[in-house]
Amino acid sequence: PPTSEAMGLVALLDDLFLGPVRAVRELLRESGHIGPIREIPDSTYQPTRGLSPWFRGRAAWDLLYDANSNELLKNVNQWISGEDRLDTGYEIVDRTIREVPLPSAFDQFFGRNLEEDDLPQLQELYSSLKVVREIRLRDLKNNIDVSPFDVGVGVSQLVPVVVACCSDRLGLIAVEQPELHLHPRVQVALGDLLIDTTAENSQKTVLMETHSEHMLLRLLRRI
């Protein structure tokens, strides 16, 4: 059997050679790289099993669809809609709807006059309708819910960056050109988001590649 000295040597070599690999693997597992062009989910978007890659921004939407995302959604909305923050004029809403196929037995009820005897069958058909969960953007000025695909590109490009900053799943956030398609006023506030992300959580690091003079000037001013 191996001696205690031999076992100690094996453990030492394991720490020397495999320890750094484990550390890098753990870092990569807790890292997210967001590319310069983020995918805009359409009205048929549904989250994938597990977590999608961050590069195209899908992971952010998957996190918002997560059943335990209430606190994350609250924090994201504080930044997206807050007047003293990004103030985009939108907030993210989590809603559940029932789909009515056309034509269908349920739809046909409303093509004629309803009678009291129809109510039990109508209630049964209503319960059988497919339930779908949706993440939408609410236009706060007009108080209407819209698909991310139906709003300005800047807002949909911004959501993955804000979600990554507010999520507790990431330790290192690498983001390319977070300012794309954003108004200079929002770019300035985005600088505050990045500062707040690292100031509130010492375990988080943001690595940013940007062409935005507005963001850089805000960072310099805060320093």
Coordinates of N, CA, C and O in Angstrom, one line a residue, residues 79-218:
W79 N -34.0 49.1 -12.6 CA -33.0 49.7 -13.4 C -33.6 50.2 -14.8 O -33.4 51.3 -15.2
I80 N -34.4 49.3 -15.4 CA -34.9 49.6 -16.7 C -35.9 50.8 -16.7 O -35.9 51.7 -17.6
S81 N -36.8 50.8 -15.7 CA -37.8 51.8 -15.7 C -37.6 53.0 -14.7 O -38.4 53.9 -14.7
G82 N -36.7 52.8 -13.8 CA -36.5 53.8 -12.8 C -36.1 55.2 -13.4 O -35.3 55.3 -14.2
E83 N -36.8 56.3 -12.9 CA -36.6 57.6 -13.4 C -35.2 58.1 -13.1 O -34.6 58.9 -13.9
D84 N -34.6 57.6 -12.0 CA -33.2 58.0 -11.7 C -32.2 57.0 -12.2 O -31.0 57.1 -11.8
R85 N -32.6 56.1 -13.0 CA -31.7 55.1 -13.5 C -31.8 55.1 -15.1 O -31.5 56.2 -15.7
L86 N -32.1 54.0 -15.7 CA -32.0 54.0 -17.2 C -33.3 54.7 -17.8 O -33.2 55.2 -18.9
D87 N -34.4 54.6 -17.1 CA -35.6 55.3 -17.5 C -35.9 55.1 -19.0 O -36.0 56.1 -19.8
T88 N -36.1 53.9 -19.4 CA -36.3 53.6 -20.8 C -37.8 53.8 -21.2 O -38.1 53.8 -22.4
G89 N -38.7 53.9 -20.3 CA -40.1 54.0 -20.6 C -40.8 52.7 -20.7 O -42.0 52.6 -21.0
Y90 N -40.1 51.6 -20.4 CA -40.6 50.3 -20.4 C -40.3 49.6 -19.1 O -39.4 49.9 -18.4
E91 N -41.1 48.5 -18.8 CA -40.8 47.6 -17.8 C -41.1 46.2 -18.2 O -41.9 46.0 -19.2
I92 N -40.5 45.2 -17.6 CA -40.7 43.8 -18.1 C -41.9 43.2 -17.2 O -41.9 43.4 -16.0
V93 N -42.8 42.6 -17.9 CA -43.9 42.0 -17.2 C -44.0 40.5 -17.5 O -43.6 40.0 -18.6
D94 N -44.4 39.7 -16.5 CA -44.5 38.3 -16.5 C -46.0 38.0 -16.5 O -46.6 38.2 -15.5
R95 N -46.5 37.5 -17.6 CA -48.0 37.2 -17.6 C -48.3 35.8 -18.1 O -47.5 35.2 -18.8
T96 N -49.5 35.4 -17.8 CA -49.9 34.1 -18.2 C -51.2 34.3 -19.0 O -52.1 35.0 -18.5
I97 N -51.3 33.6 -20.1 CA -52.5 33.8 -21.0 C -53.0 32.4 -21.4 O -52.3 31.4 -21.3
R98 N -54.3 32.3 -21.8 CA -54.9 31.1 -22.3 C -55.1 31.4 -23.8 O -55.6 32.4 -24.2
E99 N -54.6 30.4 -24.6 CA -54.7 30.5 -26.1 C -56.0 29.9 -26.6 O -56.4 28.8 -26.2
V100 N -56.7 30.7 -27.4 CA -58.0 30.3 -28.0 C -57.7 29.9 -29.5 O -57.5 30.9 -30.3
P101 N -57.7 28.7 -29.8 CA -57.5 28.3 -31.3 C -58.7 28.8 -32.1 O -59.9 28.8 -31.6
L102 N -58.4 29.2 -33.3 CA -59.5 29.6 -34.3 C -59.4 28.7 -35.5 O -58.3 28.7 -36.2
P103 N -60.4 28.0 -35.9 CA -61.7 27.9 -35.2 C -61.6 26.9 -34.0 O -60.7 26.0 -34.1
S104 N -62.5 26.9 -33.1 CA -62.6 25.9 -32.0 C -64.0 26.0 -31.4 O -64.7 26.9 -31.7
A105 N -64.2 24.9 -30.6 CA -65.6 24.9 -30.0 C -65.8 26.1 -29.1 O -66.9 26.6 -29.0
F106 N -64.7 26.5 -28.4 CA -64.8 27.6 -27.5 C -65.1 28.9 -28.2 O -66.0 29.7 -27.8
D107 N -64.5 29.1 -29.4 CA -64.7 30.2 -30.2 C -66.1 30.3 -30.8 O -66.7 31.3 -30.9
Q108 N -66.6 29.1 -31.1 CA -68.0 29.0 -31.7 C -69.1 29.5 -30.8 O -70.1 30.0 -31.2
F109 N -68.8 29.4 -29.5 CA -69.8 29.8 -28.5 C -70.1 31.3 -28.7 O -71.2 31.8 -28.5
F110 N -69.1 32.1 -29.0 CA -69.3 33.5 -29.1 C -69.7 34.0 -30.5 O -69.8 35.2 -30.7
G111 N -70.0 33.0 -31.4 CA -70.5 33.3 -32.7 C -72.0 33.3 -32.6 O -72.7 33.6 -33.7
R112 N -72.6 33.0 -31.5 CA -74.0 33.0 -31.4 C -74.4 33.6 -30.0 O -73.5 33.9 -29.2
N113 N -75.6 33.7 -29.7 CA -76.1 34.2 -28.4 C -75.9 33.1 -27.4 O -76.4 32.0 -27.5
L114 N -75.2 33.5 -26.3 CA -75.0 32.5 -25.2 C -76.3 32.4 -24.4 O -77.0 33.3 -24.1
E115 N -76.5 31.1 -23.9 CA -77.6 30.8 -23.0 C -77.1 30.3 -21.7 O -76.0 29.9 -21.6
E116 N -77.9 30.4 -20.7 CA -77.5 30.0 -19.4 C -77.1 28.5 -19.3 O -76.1 28.2 -18.6
D117 N -77.7 27.7 -20.1 CA -77.4 26.3 -20.2 C -76.0 26.0 -20.7 O -75.4 24.9 -20.6
D118 N -75.4 27.0 -21.5 CA -74.1 26.9 -22.1 C -73.0 27.0 -21.1 O -71.8 26.6 -21.4
L119 N -73.2 27.6 -19.9 CA -72.1 28.0 -19.0 C -71.3 26.8 -18.5 O -70.1 26.9 -18.5
P120 N -71.9 25.7 -18.1 CA -71.1 24.5 -17.7 C -70.1 24.1 -18.8 O -68.9 23.8 -18.5
Q121 N -70.6 23.9 -20.0 CA -69.7 23.5 -21.1 C -68.7 24.5 -21.4 O -67.5 24.2 -21.7
L122 N -69.1 25.8 -21.4 CA -68.2 26.8 -21.6 C -67.0 26.9 -20.6 O -65.9 27.1 -21.0
Q123 N -67.4 26.7 -19.3 CA -66.4 26.6 -18.3 C -65.4 25.5 -18.5 O -64.2 25.6 -18.3
E124 N -65.9 24.3 -18.9 CA -65.1 23.1 -19.2 C -64.1 23.4 -20.3 O -63.0 23.0 -20.2
L125 N -64.6 24.0 -21.4 CA -63.8 24.3 -22.5 C -62.7 25.3 -22.1 O -61.6 25.2 -22.6
Y126 N -63.1 26.3 -21.3 CA -62.1 27.3 -20.9 C -61.0 26.7 -20.1 O -59.8 27.0 -20.3
S127 N -61.3 25.7 -19.2 CA -60.3 25.0 -18.4 C -59.3 24.2 -19.3 O -58.2 23.9 -18.9
S128 N -59.8 23.8 -20.5 CA -59.0 23.0 -21.4 C -58.1 23.8 -22.3 O -57.2 23.2 -23.0
L129 N -58.2 25.1 -22.3 CA -57.4 25.9 -23.1 C -55.9 25.9 -22.7 O -55.6 25.8 -21.5
K130 N -55.0 25.9 -23.6 CA -53.6 25.9 -23.4 C -53.2 27.1 -22.6 O -53.5 28.2 -23.1
V131 N -52.4 26.9 -21.5 CA -51.9 28.1 -20.7 C -50.5 28.3 -21.1 O -49.6 27.4 -21.2
V132 N -50.2 29.6 -21.5 CA -48.8 29.9 -21.9 C -48.3 31.1 -21.1 O -49.0 32.1 -20.8
R133 N -47.1 31.0 -20.7 CA -46.4 32.0 -19.9 C -45.6 32.9 -20.8 O -44.8 32.4 -21.6
E134 N -45.7 34.2 -20.7 CA -45.0 35.1 -21.6 C -44.2 36.2 -20.8 O -44.7 36.6 -19.7
I135 N -43.1 36.5 -21.3 CA -42.4 37.7 -20.8 C -42.5 38.8 -21.8 O -42.2 38.6 -23.0
R136 N -43.1 39.9 -21.4 CA -43.4 41.0 -22.4 C -42.8 42.3 -21.8 O -42.4 42.4 -20.6
L137 N -42.8 43.3 -22.7 CA -42.4 44.7 -22.2 C -43.6 45.5 -22.2 O -44.5 45.5 -23.1
R138 N -43.8 46.3 -21.1 CA -44.9 47.2 -21.0 C -44.5 48.6 -21.3 O -43.6 49.1 -20.7
D139 N -45.2 49.2 -22.3 CA -45.0 50.6 -22.6 C -45.7 51.4 -21.5 O -46.9 51.4 -21.4
L140 N -44.9 52.0 -20.6 CA -45.5 52.7 -19.5 C -46.3 54.0 -19.9 O -47.2 54.4 -19.2
K141 N -45.9 54.6 -21.0 CA -46.6 55.8 -21.4 C -48.0 55.4 -21.9 O -49.0 56.1 -21.6
N142 N -48.2 54.4 -22.7 CA -49.4 54.0 -23.3 C -50.1 52.8 -22.6 O -51.2 52.4 -22.9
N143 N -49.4 52.2 -21.6 CA -50.0 51.2 -20.8 C -50.4 50.0 -21.6 O -51.5 49.5 -21.5
I144 N -49.6 49.5 -22.5 CA -49.8 48.4 -23.3 C -48.6 47.4 -23.3 O -47.5 47.9 -23.1
D145 N -48.9 46.1 -23.4 CA -47.9 45.1 -23.4 C -47.5 44.8 -24.8 O -48.4 44.5 -25.7
V146 N -46.2 44.7 -25.1 CA -45.7 44.5 -26.4 C -44.6 43.4 -26.4 O -44.0 43.2 -25.4
S147 N -44.4 42.8 -27.5 CA -43.3 41.8 -27.6 C -42.0 42.6 -27.7 O -41.9 43.7 -28.3
P148 N -40.9 42.1 -27.2 CA -39.6 42.7 -27.3 C -39.2 43.0 -28.8 O -38.5 43.9 -29.1
F149 N -39.8 42.2 -29.7 CA -39.5 42.3 -31.1 C -40.2 43.6 -31.7 O -39.9 44.0 -32.8
D150 N -41.2 44.1 -30.9 CA -42.0 45.2 -31.4 C -41.6 46.6 -30.9 O -42.3 47.6 -31.1
V151 N -40.5 46.6 -30.2 CA -40.0 47.9 -29.6 C -38.7 48.3 -30.2 O -38.1 47.5 -31.0
G152 N -38.2 49.4 -29.9 CA -36.9 49.9 -30.4 C -35.8 48.9 -30.1 O -35.8 48.2 -29.1
V153 N -34.9 48.8 -31.1 CA -33.8 47.8 -30.9 C -33.0 48.0 -29.6 O -32.6 47.1 -29.0
G154 N -32.8 49.3 -29.3 CA -32.0 49.6 -28.1 C -32.5 48.9 -26.8 O -31.7 48.4 -26.1
V155 N -33.8 48.9 -26.6 CA -34.3 48.3 -25.4 C -34.1 46.8 -25.3 O -33.6 46.3 -24.3
S156 N -34.3 46.2 -26.4 CA -34.1 44.7 -26.5 C -32.6 44.3 -26.4 O -32.3 43.3 -25.8
Q157 N -31.8 45.2 -26.9 CA -30.3 45.0 -26.7 C -29.8 45.2 -25.3 O -28.9 44.6 -24.9
L158 N -30.6 46.1 -24.6 CA -30.2 46.5 -23.2 C -30.5 45.4 -22.2 O -29.8 45.2 -21.2
V159 N -31.6 44.7 -22.4 CA -32.2 43.8 -21.4 C -31.1 42.7 -21.0 O -30.9 42.5 -19.8
P160 N -30.4 42.0 -21.9 CA -29.4 41.0 -21.5 C -28.3 41.6 -20.6 O -27.9 40.9 -19.7
V161 N -27.9 42.8 -20.9 CA -26.9 43.4 -20.1 C -27.4 43.7 -18.7 O -26.7 43.4 -17.7
V162 N -28.6 44.2 -18.5 CA -29.1 44.5 -17.2 C -29.4 43.2 -16.4 O -29.1 43.1 -15.2
V163 N -29.9 42.2 -17.1 CA -30.2 40.9 -16.4 C -28.9 40.3 -15.9 O -28.8 39.8 -14.8
A164 N -27.8 40.4 -16.8 CA -26.5 39.8 -16.3 C -26.0 40.5 -15.1 O -25.5 39.9 -14.2
C165 N -26.2 41.9 -15.1 CA -25.7 42.6 -13.9 C -26.5 42.4 -12.7 O -25.9 42.4 -11.6
C166 N -27.8 42.1 -12.8 CA -28.6 41.9 -11.7 C -28.7 40.4 -11.2 O -29.1 40.1 -10.1
S167 N -28.2 39.5 -12.1 CA -28.3 38.1 -11.7 C -27.2 37.7 -10.7 O -26.0 38.2 -10.8
D168 N -27.5 36.8 -9.8 CA -26.5 36.4 -8.8 C -25.8 35.1 -9.3 O -25.0 34.5 -8.6
R169 N -26.0 34.7 -10.6 CA -25.4 33.5 -11.1 C -24.0 33.8 -11.7 O -23.2 32.9 -12.0
L170 N -23.7 35.1 -12.0 CA -22.5 35.4 -12.7 C -21.5 36.1 -11.8 O -21.8 37.0 -11.0
G171 N -20.2 35.7 -11.9 CA -19.2 36.4 -11.1 C -18.4 37.3 -12.0 O -17.9 38.4 -11.6
L172 N -18.2 36.9 -13.3 CA -17.5 37.7 -14.3 C -18.4 37.9 -15.5 O -18.9 37.0 -16.1
I173 N -18.6 39.2 -15.8 CA -19.5 39.6 -16.9 C -18.6 40.2 -18.0 O -18.0 41.3 -17.7
A174 N -18.5 39.6 -19.1 CA -17.8 40.2 -20.2 C -18.8 40.6 -21.3 O -19.6 39.8 -21.7
V175 N -18.8 41.9 -21.6 CA -19.8 42.4 -22.5 C -19.2 43.3 -23.6 O -18.4 44.2 -23.3
E176 N -19.6 43.1 -24.8 CA -19.1 43.9 -26.0 C -20.1 44.9 -26.3 O -21.3 44.6 -26.5
Q177 N -19.7 46.1 -26.4 CA -20.5 47.3 -26.8 C -21.9 47.3 -26.2 O -22.9 47.1 -26.9
P178 N -22.0 47.4 -24.9 CA -23.3 47.4 -24.3 C -24.2 48.6 -24.7 O -25.4 48.6 -24.5
E179 N -23.5 49.6 -25.3 CA -24.2 50.9 -25.6 C -24.9 50.9 -27.0 O -25.6 51.9 -27.3
L180 N -24.9 49.8 -27.7 CA -25.4 49.7 -29.1 C -26.9 50.1 -29.1 O -27.7 49.6 -28.4
H181 N -27.2 51.1 -30.0 CA -28.5 51.5 -30.3 C -29.2 52.2 -29.1 O -30.4 52.4 -29.1
L182 N -28.4 52.7 -28.2 CA -28.9 53.4 -27.0 C -28.7 54.9 -27.1 O -27.7 55.4 -27.6
H183 N -29.7 55.6 -26.6 CA -29.6 57.1 -26.6 C -28.5 57.5 -25.6 O -28.2 56.8 -24.6
P184 N -27.7 58.6 -25.9 CA -26.6 59.0 -25.0 C -27.0 59.1 -23.6 O -26.2 58.8 -22.7
R185 N -28.2 59.5 -23.3 CA -28.7 59.6 -21.9 C -28.7 58.3 -21.2 O -28.3 58.1 -20.0
V186 N -29.2 57.2 -22.0 CA -29.2 55.9 -21.4 C -27.8 55.3 -21.3 O -27.5 54.6 -20.3
Q187 N -26.9 55.7 -22.2 CA -25.5 55.2 -22.1 C -24.9 55.7 -20.9 O -24.1 55.0 -20.2
V188 N -25.1 57.0 -20.5 CA -24.6 57.5 -19.3 C -25.1 56.7 -18.1 O -24.3 56.4 -17.2
A189 N -26.4 56.5 -18.0 CA -26.9 55.7 -16.9 C -26.4 54.3 -16.9 O -26.3 53.7 -15.8
L190 N -26.1 53.8 -18.0 CA -25.6 52.4 -18.1 C -24.2 52.3 -17.4 O -23.9 51.3 -16.7
G191 N -23.5 53.4 -17.4 CA -22.2 53.5 -16.7 C -22.5 53.3 -15.2 O -21.7 52.6 -14.5
D192 N -23.5 53.9 -14.7 CA -23.9 53.8 -13.3 C -24.3 52.4 -12.9 O -24.0 51.9 -11.8
L193 N -25.0 51.7 -13.8 CA -25.3 50.3 -13.6 C -24.1 49.4 -13.4 O -24.0 48.6 -12.5
L194 N -23.1 49.6 -14.3 CA -21.9 48.8 -14.2 C -21.1 49.1 -12.9 O -20.6 48.2 -12.3
I195 N -21.1 50.4 -12.5 CA -20.5 50.7 -11.2 C -21.2 50.1 -10.0 O -20.6 49.5 -9.1
D196 N -22.6 50.2 -10.1 CA -23.4 49.6 -9.0 C -23.2 48.1 -8.9 O -23.2 47.5 -7.8
T197 N -23.1 47.4 -10.0 CA -22.9 46.0 -10.1 C -21.7 45.5 -9.3 O -21.8 44.6 -8.5
T198 N -20.6 46.2 -9.4 CA -19.4 45.8 -8.7 C -19.3 46.3 -7.3 O -18.7 45.7 -6.5
A199 N -20.0 47.5 -7.1 CA -19.9 48.1 -5.8 C -20.8 47.3 -4.8 O -20.4 47.1 -3.6
E200 N -21.9 46.8 -5.3 CA -22.9 46.1 -4.4 C -22.4 44.6 -4.1 O -22.8 44.0 -3.2
N201 N -21.6 44.1 -5.0 CA -21.2 42.7 -4.9 C -19.7 42.6 -5.2 O -19.3 42.7 -6.4
S202 N -18.9 42.4 -4.2 CA -17.4 42.4 -4.4 C -17.0 41.1 -5.1 O -15.9 41.0 -5.6
Q203 N -17.9 40.1 -5.3 CA -17.6 38.9 -6.1 C -17.8 39.1 -7.6 O -17.4 38.2 -8.3
K204 N -18.3 40.2 -8.0 CA -18.6 40.4 -9.4 C -17.5 41.3 -10.0 O -17.0 42.3 -9.5
T205 N -17.2 41.0 -11.3 CA -16.3 41.8 -12.1 C -16.9 42.0 -13.5 O -17.5 41.1 -14.0
V206 N -16.8 43.2 -14.0 CA -17.3 43.5 -15.3 C -16.1 43.8 -16.2 O -15.3 44.7 -15.9
L207 N -16.0 43.1 -17.3 CA -15.0 43.4 -18.3 C -15.8 43.9 -19.6 O -16.6 43.2 -20.2
M208 N -15.5 45.2 -19.9 CA -16.4 45.8 -21.0 C -15.5 46.3 -22.1 O -14.4 46.9 -21.9
E209 N -16.0 46.1 -23.3 CA -15.4 46.7 -24.5 C -16.4 47.6 -25.1 O -17.6 47.3 -25.4
T210 N -16.0 48.9 -25.2 CA -17.0 49.9 -25.6 C -16.4 51.0 -26.5 O -15.2 51.2 -26.5
H211 N -17.3 51.6 -27.3 CA -16.9 52.8 -28.1 C -17.6 54.0 -27.6 O -17.6 55.1 -28.2
S212 N -18.3 53.9 -26.4 CA -19.1 55.0 -25.9 C -18.3 56.0 -25.1 O -17.9 55.7 -24.0
E213 N -18.2 57.2 -25.6 CA -17.5 58.3 -24.9 C -18.4 58.7 -23.7 O -17.9 59.0 -22.6
H214 N -19.7 58.6 -23.8 CA -20.6 59.0 -22.8 C -20.4 58.1 -21.5 O -20.4 58.5 -20.4
M215 N -20.3 56.8 -21.7 CA -20.1 55.8 -20.6 C -18.8 56.1 -19.9 O -18.7 56.1 -18.7
L216 N -17.7 56.3 -20.7 CA -16.4 56.5 -20.2 C -16.3 57.8 -19.4 O -15.7 57.8 -18.3
L217 N -17.0 58.8 -19.9 CA -17.0 60.1 -19.1 C -17.7 59.9 -17.8 O -17.3 60.5 -16.8
R218 N -18.8 59.2 -17.8 CA -19.6 58.9 -16.6 C -18.7 58.2 -15.6 O -18.7 58.5 -14.4

